[in-house]
Coordinates of C-alpha atoms in Angstrom, one line a residue:
X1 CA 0.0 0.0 0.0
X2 CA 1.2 3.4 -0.8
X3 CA 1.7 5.3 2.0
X4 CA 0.8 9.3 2.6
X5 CA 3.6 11.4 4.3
X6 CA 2.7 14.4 5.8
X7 CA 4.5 17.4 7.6
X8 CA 2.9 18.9 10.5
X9 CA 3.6 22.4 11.4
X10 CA 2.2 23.4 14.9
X11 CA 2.8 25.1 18.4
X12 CA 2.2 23.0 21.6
X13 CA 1.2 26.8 22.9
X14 CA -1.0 27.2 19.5
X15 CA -4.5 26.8 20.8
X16 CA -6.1 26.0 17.2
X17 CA -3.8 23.1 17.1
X18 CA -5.1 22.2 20.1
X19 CA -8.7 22.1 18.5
X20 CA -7.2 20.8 15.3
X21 CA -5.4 17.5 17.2
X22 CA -8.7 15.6 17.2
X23 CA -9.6 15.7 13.7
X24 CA -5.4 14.9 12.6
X25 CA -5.3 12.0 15.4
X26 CA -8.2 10.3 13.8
X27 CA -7.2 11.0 10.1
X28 CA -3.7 8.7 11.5
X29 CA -5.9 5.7 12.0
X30 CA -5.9 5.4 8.6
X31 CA -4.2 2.9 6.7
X32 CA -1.2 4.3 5.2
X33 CA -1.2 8.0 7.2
X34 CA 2.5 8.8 7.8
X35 CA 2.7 12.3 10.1
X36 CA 5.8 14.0 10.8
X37 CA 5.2 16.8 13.8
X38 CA 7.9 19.7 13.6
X39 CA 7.2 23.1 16.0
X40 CA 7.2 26.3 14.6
X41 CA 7.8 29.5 17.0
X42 CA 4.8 31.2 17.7
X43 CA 6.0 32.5 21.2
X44 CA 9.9 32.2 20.3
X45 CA 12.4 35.2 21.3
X46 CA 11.4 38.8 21.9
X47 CA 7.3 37.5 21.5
X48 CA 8.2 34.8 24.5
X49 CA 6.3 36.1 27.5
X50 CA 3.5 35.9 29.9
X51 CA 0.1 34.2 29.1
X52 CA -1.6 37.8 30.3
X53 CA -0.1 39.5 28.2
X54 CA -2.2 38.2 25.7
X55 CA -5.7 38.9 26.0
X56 CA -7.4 37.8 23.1
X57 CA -6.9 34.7 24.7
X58 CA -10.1 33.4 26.5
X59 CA -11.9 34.9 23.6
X60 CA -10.0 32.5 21.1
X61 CA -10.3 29.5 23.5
X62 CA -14.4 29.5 23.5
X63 CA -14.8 29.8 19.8
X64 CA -12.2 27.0 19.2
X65 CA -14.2 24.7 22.4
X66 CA -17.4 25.6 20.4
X67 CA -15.8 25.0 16.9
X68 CA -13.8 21.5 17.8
X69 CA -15.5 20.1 20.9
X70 CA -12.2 20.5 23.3
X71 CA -12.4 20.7 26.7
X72 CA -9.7 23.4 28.4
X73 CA -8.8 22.0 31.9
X74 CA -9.5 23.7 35.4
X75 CA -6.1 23.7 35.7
X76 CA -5.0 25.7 32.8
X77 CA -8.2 28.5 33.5
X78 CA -6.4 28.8 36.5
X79 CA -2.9 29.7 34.9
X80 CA -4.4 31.7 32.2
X81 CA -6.7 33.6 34.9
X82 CA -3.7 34.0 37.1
X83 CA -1.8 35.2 34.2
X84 CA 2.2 34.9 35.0
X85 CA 3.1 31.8 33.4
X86 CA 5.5 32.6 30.8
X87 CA 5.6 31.1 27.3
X88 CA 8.2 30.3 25.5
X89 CA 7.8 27.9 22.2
X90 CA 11.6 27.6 21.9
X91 CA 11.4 25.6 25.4
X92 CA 8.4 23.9 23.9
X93 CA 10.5 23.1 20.5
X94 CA 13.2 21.3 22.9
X95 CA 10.5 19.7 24.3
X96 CA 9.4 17.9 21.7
X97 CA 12.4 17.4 20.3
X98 CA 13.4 15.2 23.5
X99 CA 10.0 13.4 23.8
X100 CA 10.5 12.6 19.9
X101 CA 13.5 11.1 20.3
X102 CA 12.6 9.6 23.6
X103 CA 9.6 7.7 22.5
X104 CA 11.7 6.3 19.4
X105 CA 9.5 8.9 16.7
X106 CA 5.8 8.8 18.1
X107 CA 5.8 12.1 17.1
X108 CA 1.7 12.7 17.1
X109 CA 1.3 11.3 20.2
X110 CA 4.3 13.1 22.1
X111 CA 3.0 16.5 20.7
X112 CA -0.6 15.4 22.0
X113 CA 0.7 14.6 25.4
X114 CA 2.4 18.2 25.7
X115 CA -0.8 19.6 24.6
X116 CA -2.4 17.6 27.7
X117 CA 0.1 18.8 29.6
X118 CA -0.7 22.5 29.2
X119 CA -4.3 22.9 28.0
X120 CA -5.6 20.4 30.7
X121 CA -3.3 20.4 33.8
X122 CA -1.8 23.7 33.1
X123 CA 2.3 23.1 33.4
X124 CA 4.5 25.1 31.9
X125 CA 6.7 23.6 28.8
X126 CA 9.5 25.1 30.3
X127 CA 9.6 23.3 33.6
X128 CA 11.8 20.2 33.5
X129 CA 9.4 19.0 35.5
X130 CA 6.8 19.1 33.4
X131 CA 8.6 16.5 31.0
X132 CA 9.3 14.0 33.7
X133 CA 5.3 14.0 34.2
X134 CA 4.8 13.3 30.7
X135 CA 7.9 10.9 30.4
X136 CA 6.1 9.0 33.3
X137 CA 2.3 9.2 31.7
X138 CA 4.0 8.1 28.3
X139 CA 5.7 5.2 30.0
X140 CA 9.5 6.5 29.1
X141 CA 12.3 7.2 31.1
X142 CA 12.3 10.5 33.1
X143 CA 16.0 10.2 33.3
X144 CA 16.6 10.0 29.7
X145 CA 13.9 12.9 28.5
X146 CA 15.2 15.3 31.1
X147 CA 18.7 14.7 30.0
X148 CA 17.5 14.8 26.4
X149 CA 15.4 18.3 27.4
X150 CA 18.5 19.7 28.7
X151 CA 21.1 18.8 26.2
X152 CA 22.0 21.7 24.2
X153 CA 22.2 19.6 20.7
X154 CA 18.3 19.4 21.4
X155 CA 17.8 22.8 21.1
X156 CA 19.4 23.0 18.5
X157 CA 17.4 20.3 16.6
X158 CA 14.5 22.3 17.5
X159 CA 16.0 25.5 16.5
X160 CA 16.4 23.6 12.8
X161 CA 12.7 23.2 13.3
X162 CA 11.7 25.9 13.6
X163 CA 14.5 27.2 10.6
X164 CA 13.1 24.5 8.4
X165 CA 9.5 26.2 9.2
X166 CA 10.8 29.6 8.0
X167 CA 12.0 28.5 4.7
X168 CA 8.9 26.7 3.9
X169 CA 7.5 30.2 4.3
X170 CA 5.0 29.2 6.9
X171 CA 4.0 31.5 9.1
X172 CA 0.8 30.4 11.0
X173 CA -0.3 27.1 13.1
X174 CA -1.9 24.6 12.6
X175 CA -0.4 24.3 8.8
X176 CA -0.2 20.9 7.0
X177 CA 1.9 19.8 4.0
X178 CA 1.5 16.7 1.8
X179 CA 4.8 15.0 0.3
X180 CA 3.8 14.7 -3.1
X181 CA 6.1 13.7 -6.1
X182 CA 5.9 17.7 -7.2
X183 CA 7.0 18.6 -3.8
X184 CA 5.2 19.9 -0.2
X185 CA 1.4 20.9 -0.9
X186 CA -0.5 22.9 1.8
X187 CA -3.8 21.7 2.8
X188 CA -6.1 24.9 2.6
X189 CA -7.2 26.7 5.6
X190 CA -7.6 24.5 8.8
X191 CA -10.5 22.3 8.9
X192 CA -11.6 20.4 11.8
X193 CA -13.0 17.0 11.0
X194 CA -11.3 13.6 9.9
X195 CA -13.6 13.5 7.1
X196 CA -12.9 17.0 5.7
X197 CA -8.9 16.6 5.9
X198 CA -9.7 12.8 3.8
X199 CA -11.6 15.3 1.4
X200 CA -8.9 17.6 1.2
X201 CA -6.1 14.0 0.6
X202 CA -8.4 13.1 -2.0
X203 CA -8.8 16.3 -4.3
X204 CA -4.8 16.7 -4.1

């Protein structure tokens, strides 16, 4: 069977690829659905800072809840009431990176489990800590993903990430490319059912 590689381009601290991760994690049941996960930078360098700083925020979460079905945790209304946590997708880059790596390439599963991590129980992606949790939820070694977190050849894999995601010219999250023999296609604008990205697969 031939198989269908694609490219995922999100943020763990990109709330519409929060909303999006239902409708992608279904479309990976398929037969013959190949998904790499790469992190762009929407909260990288001087735009790294505190959730409060960003008001538009609660606003953007109950359209995407209403749009998707998603459920924001208790925990995280907490933090984003509170206000102070900071973001920083560079962090969140080296995060994945590890838990990539880690997890021997479960990439969809490792980004969904940072996503957990924040939008339901409200950790930080910063916080060593917060990588041990998921190590230990994900049943991997804590040892080996904080070392991995901390390494400095791991951010810089996730720096190439994020390079990579500049030169493709993409600029917003959630984005998805198809590996066809004429090169990277974008899906259009995000949609947010199974059935609509099969659509999209098909009409290519």
């Amino acid at each position: 069977m031939t198989s269908t590689k694609l490219t995922y381009v999100f943020d763990a601290y990109c709330g519409w690829c929060y909303g999006f991760a239902p409708a992608l994690h279904e479309l990976a049941q398929d037969d013959g659905i190949d998904i790499e996960v790469i992190s762009g930078g929407l909260f990288s360098g001087h735009h790294a800072g505190p959730i409060g700083a960003l008001p538009h925020i609660p606003g953007a979460n109950a359209r995407i809840a209403a749009l998707t079905g998603v459920r924001f945790g208790e925990a995280y209304e907490a933090v984003l009431s509170d206000g102070t946590l900071h973001l920083d997708s560079d962090d969140a880059g080296a995060g994945l990176v590890a838990l990539k790596e880690a997890s021997g390439g479960k990439d969809l599963a490792m980004a969904a489990a940072m996503q957990q991590a924040f939008y339901i129980d409200g950790l930080s992606l910063s916080d060593t800590r917060t990588y041990r949790t998921i190590a230990t939820r994900e049943g991997l070694d804590p040892d080996l993903v904080e070392k991995l977190y901390t390494h400095p050849g791991t951010r810089g894999r996730a720096l190439s990430e994020q390079e990579r995601v500049a030169y493709l010219g993409i600029h917003s999250y959630p984005t998805l490319l198809v590996h066809t023999d004429g090169g990277l296609v974008k899906i259009g604008s995000p949609v947010y059912s199974a059935e609509q990205l099969r659509k999209a697969l098909k009409d290519l």
